[in-house]
Short mmCIF file of C-alpha atoms and ligand atoms in Angstrom, two decimals:
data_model
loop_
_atom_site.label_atom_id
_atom_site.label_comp_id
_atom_site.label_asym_id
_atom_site.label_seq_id
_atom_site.Cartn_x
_atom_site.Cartn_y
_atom_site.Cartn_z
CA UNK A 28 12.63 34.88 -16.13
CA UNK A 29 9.34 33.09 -15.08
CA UNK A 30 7.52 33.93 -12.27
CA UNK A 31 7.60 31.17 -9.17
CA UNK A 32 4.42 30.05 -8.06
CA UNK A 33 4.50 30.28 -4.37
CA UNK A 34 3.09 28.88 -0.97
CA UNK A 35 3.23 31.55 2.15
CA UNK A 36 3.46 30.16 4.95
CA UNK A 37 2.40 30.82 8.59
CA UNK A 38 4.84 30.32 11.16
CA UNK A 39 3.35 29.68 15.21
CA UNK A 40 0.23 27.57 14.68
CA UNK A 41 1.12 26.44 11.71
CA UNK A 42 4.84 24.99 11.23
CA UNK A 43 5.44 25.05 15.21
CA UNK A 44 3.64 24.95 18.37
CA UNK A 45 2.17 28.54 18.86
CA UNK A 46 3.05 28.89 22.57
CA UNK A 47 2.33 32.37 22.71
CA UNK A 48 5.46 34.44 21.84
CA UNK A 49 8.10 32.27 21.13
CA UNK A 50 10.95 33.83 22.65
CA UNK A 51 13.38 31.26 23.30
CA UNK A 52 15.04 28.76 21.52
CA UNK A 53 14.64 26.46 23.97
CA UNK A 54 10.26 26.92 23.03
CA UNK A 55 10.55 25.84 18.98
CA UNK A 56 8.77 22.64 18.63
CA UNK A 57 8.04 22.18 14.66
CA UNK A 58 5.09 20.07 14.26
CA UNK A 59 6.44 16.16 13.23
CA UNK A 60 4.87 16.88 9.57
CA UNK A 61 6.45 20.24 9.14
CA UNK A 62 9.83 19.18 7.34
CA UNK A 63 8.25 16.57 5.15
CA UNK A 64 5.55 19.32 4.00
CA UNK A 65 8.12 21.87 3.19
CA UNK A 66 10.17 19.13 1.03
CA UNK A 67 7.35 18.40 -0.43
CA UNK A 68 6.36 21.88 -1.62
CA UNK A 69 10.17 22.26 -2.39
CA UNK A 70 10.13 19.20 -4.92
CA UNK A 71 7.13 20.62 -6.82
CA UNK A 72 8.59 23.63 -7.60
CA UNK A 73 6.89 26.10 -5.57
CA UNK A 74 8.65 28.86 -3.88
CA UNK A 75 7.96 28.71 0.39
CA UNK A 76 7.90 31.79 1.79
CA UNK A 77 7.71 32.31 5.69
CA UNK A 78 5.53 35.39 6.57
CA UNK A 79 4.87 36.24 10.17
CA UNK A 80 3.12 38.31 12.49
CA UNK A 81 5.80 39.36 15.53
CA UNK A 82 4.50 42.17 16.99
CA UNK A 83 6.08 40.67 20.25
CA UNK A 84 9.05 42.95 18.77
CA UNK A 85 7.37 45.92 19.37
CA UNK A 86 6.13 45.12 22.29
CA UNK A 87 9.58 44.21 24.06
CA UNK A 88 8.45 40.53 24.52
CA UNK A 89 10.60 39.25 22.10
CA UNK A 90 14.28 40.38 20.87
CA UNK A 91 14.28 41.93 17.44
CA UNK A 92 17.73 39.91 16.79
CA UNK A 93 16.10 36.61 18.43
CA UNK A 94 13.92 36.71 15.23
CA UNK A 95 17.10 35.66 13.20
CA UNK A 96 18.31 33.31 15.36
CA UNK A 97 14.99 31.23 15.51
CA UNK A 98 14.75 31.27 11.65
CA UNK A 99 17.98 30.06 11.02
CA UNK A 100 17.09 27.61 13.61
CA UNK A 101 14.23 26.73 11.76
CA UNK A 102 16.12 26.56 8.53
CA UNK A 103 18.65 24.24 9.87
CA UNK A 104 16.24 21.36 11.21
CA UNK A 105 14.50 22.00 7.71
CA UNK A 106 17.91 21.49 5.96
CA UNK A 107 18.63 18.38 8.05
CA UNK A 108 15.51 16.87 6.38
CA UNK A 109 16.33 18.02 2.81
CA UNK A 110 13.56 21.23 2.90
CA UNK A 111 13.87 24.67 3.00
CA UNK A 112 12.48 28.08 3.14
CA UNK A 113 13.35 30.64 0.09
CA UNK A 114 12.41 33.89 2.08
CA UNK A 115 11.62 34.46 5.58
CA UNK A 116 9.53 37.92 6.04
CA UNK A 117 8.39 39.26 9.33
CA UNK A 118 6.38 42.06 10.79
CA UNK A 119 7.70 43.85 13.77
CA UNK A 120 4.98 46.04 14.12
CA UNK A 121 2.22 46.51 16.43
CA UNK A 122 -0.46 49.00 16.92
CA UNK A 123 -0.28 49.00 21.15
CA UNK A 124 4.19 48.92 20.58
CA UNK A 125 5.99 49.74 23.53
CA UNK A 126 8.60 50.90 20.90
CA UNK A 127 7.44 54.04 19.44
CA UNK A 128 9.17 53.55 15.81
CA UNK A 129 7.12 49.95 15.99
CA UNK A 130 3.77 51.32 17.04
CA UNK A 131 2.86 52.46 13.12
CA UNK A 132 -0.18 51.44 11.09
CA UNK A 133 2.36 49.67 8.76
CA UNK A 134 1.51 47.75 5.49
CA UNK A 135 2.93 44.31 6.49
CA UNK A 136 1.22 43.56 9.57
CA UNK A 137 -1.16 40.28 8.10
CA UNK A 138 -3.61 40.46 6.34
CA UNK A 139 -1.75 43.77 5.26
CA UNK A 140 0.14 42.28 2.53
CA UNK A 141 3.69 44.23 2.59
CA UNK A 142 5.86 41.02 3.35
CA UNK A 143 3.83 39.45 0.37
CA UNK A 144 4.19 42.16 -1.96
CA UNK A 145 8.29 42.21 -0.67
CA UNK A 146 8.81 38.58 -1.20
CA UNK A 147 6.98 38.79 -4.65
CA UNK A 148 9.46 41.82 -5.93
CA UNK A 149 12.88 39.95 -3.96
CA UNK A 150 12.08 36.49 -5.72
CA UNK A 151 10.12 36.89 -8.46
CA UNK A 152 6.93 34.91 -7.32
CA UNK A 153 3.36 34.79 -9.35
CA UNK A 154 0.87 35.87 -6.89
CA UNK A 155 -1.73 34.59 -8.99
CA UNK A 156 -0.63 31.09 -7.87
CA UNK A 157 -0.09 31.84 -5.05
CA UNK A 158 -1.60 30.15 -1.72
CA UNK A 159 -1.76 31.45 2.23
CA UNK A 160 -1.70 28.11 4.91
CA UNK A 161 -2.10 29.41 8.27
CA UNK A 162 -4.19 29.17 11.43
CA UNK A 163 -5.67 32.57 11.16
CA UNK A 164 -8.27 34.35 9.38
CA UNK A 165 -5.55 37.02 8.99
CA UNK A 166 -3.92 34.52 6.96
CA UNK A 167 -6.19 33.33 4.87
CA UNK A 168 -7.42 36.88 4.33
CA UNK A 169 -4.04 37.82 2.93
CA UNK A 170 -4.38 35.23 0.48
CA UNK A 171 -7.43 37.28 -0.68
CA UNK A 172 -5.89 40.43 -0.54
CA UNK A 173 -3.05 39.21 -2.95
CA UNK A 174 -5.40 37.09 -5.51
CA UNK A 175 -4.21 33.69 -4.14
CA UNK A 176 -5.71 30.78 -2.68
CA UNK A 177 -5.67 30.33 1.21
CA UNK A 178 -6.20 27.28 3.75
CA UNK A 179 -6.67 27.36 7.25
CA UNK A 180 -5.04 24.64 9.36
CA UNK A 181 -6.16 23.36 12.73
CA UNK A 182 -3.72 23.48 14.71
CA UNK A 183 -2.26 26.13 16.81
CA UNK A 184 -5.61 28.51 16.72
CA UNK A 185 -6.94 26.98 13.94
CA UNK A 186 -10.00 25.35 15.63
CA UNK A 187 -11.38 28.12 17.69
CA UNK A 188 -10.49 30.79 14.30
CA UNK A 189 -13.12 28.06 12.36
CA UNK A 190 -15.36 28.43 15.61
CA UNK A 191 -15.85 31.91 14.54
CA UNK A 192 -15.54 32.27 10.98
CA UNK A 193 -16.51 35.86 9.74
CA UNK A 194 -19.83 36.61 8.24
CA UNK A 195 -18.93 35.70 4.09
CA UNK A 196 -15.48 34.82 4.48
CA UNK A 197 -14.49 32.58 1.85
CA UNK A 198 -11.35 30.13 2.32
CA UNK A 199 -10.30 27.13 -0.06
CA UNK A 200 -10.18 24.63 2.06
CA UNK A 201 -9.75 24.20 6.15
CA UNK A 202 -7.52 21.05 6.76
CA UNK A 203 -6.51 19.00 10.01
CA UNK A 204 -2.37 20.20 9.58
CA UNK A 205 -0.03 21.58 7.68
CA UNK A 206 0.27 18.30 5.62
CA UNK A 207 -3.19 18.29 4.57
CA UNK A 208 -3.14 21.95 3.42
CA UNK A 209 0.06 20.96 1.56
CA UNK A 210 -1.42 17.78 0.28
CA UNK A 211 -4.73 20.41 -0.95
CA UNK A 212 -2.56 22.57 -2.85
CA UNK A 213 -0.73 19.91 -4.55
CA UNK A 214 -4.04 18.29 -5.67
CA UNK A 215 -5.59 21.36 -6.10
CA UNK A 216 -3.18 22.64 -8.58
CA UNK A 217 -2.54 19.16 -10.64
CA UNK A 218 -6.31 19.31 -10.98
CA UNK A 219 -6.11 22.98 -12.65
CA UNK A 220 -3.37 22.00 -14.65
CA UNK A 221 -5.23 18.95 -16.33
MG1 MG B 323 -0.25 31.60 13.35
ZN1 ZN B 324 4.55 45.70 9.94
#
C-alpha cells in the first residue's frame, strides 16, 4: 500500500472560532470556508488529519468525553457539505494539569509530534508530503519537526503569532484563512509535481 500524502490540520483558530476553550456545543462556529476547504483537500487525495492542543482536559475546563462529542459534531456539518476528516488526534495534556495523570511532559502536546507520528502509523500517511495549517507557531513548528511543509493562517491567533515571529523561524507561506492555506498547498504541490 502507498503512503497518503496528508494535510494536519489545526482545530480553534483555524477551522472554528478559537473562543478560548471551547467547551460547549452551543460555542462551535466553523469558519464559512471551513467545509469547502476540507472537500477540497478531500477531492485531491490528501488525507486530513485533525490534531489539537486540549490541555483544557487536564485542566478540568473542558470534559474529556466533550472532546468526542464536538468532533463528531464537527464531522457531521463536514459530512452535510460532502467533506470529512480521516483521523481526529488530540492532546489532553498539560504541564500546569489539575489532573495529575494529565500533568506529564508527554510527546503529543504540539509541536511535540506524537498525534503526528500516531496518525502516520493508524493511516498510513507520507510525512514527507505532509503539510501543518494552523494559527500557531506550535503548528507550523510541528510541520518542521515531522519534515513537512507548514502555513500559518490569520485567523483565530494567527495575526498577533505573525506579530511575533521567532528569531529564524521558517514557515511556507502565512495566508489570510484556511482557504488560502488550502488553496497554497494545492498550488504548491501541482507546481512540484510538474
Ligand atoms: Mg489553534
Ligand atoms: Zn499530550
Amino acid at each position: 500500500m502507498s503512503l497518503r500524502p496528508v494535510v494536519f490540520l489545526d482545530r480553534d483558530g483555524t477551522m472554528n472560532d478559537d473562543v478560548g476553550y471551547l467547551s460547549a456545543l452551543s460555542h462551535l462556529t466553523l469558519y464559512p470556508w471551513a467545509i469547502d476547504a476540507v472537500r477540497l483537500l478531500n477531492h485531491a487525495g490528501y488525507a486530513v488529519v485533525v490534531v489539537t492542543n486540549q490541555g483544557g482536559i487536564g485542566r478540568k475546563m473542558i470534559a474529556p468525553e466533550f472532546v468526542g462529542e464536538l468532533h463528531a459534531e464537527i464531522a457531521r456539518r463536514l459530512a452535510a457539505g460532502g467533506a470529512h476528516v480521516d483521523g481526529w488526534y488530540y492532546c489532553p495534556h498539560h504541564p500546569e494539569a489539575l489532573i495529575d495523570e494529565l500533568r506529564v511532559d508527554c510527546d503529543c502536546r504540539k509541536p511535540k509530534p506524537g498525534m503526528a507520528l500516531d496518525a502516520a502509523r493508524d493511516l498510513g500517511l507520507d510525512l514527507a508530503r505532509s503539510w501543518v495549517i494552523g494559527d500557531k507557531w506550535l503548528d507550523v513548528q510541528l510541520a518542521q519537526r515531522i519534515g513537512g511543509r507548514g502555513v500559518l493562517v490569520r485567523t483565530g491567533w494567527g495575526r498577533l503569532e505573525e506579530a511575533i515571529r521567532p528569531d529564524g523561524q521558517v514557515v511556507d507561506a502565512i495566508c489570510d484563512s484556511l482557504a488560502g492555506a488550502v488553496a497554497h498547498v494545492l498550488t504548491a504541490d501541482a507546481s512540484d509535481a510538474r
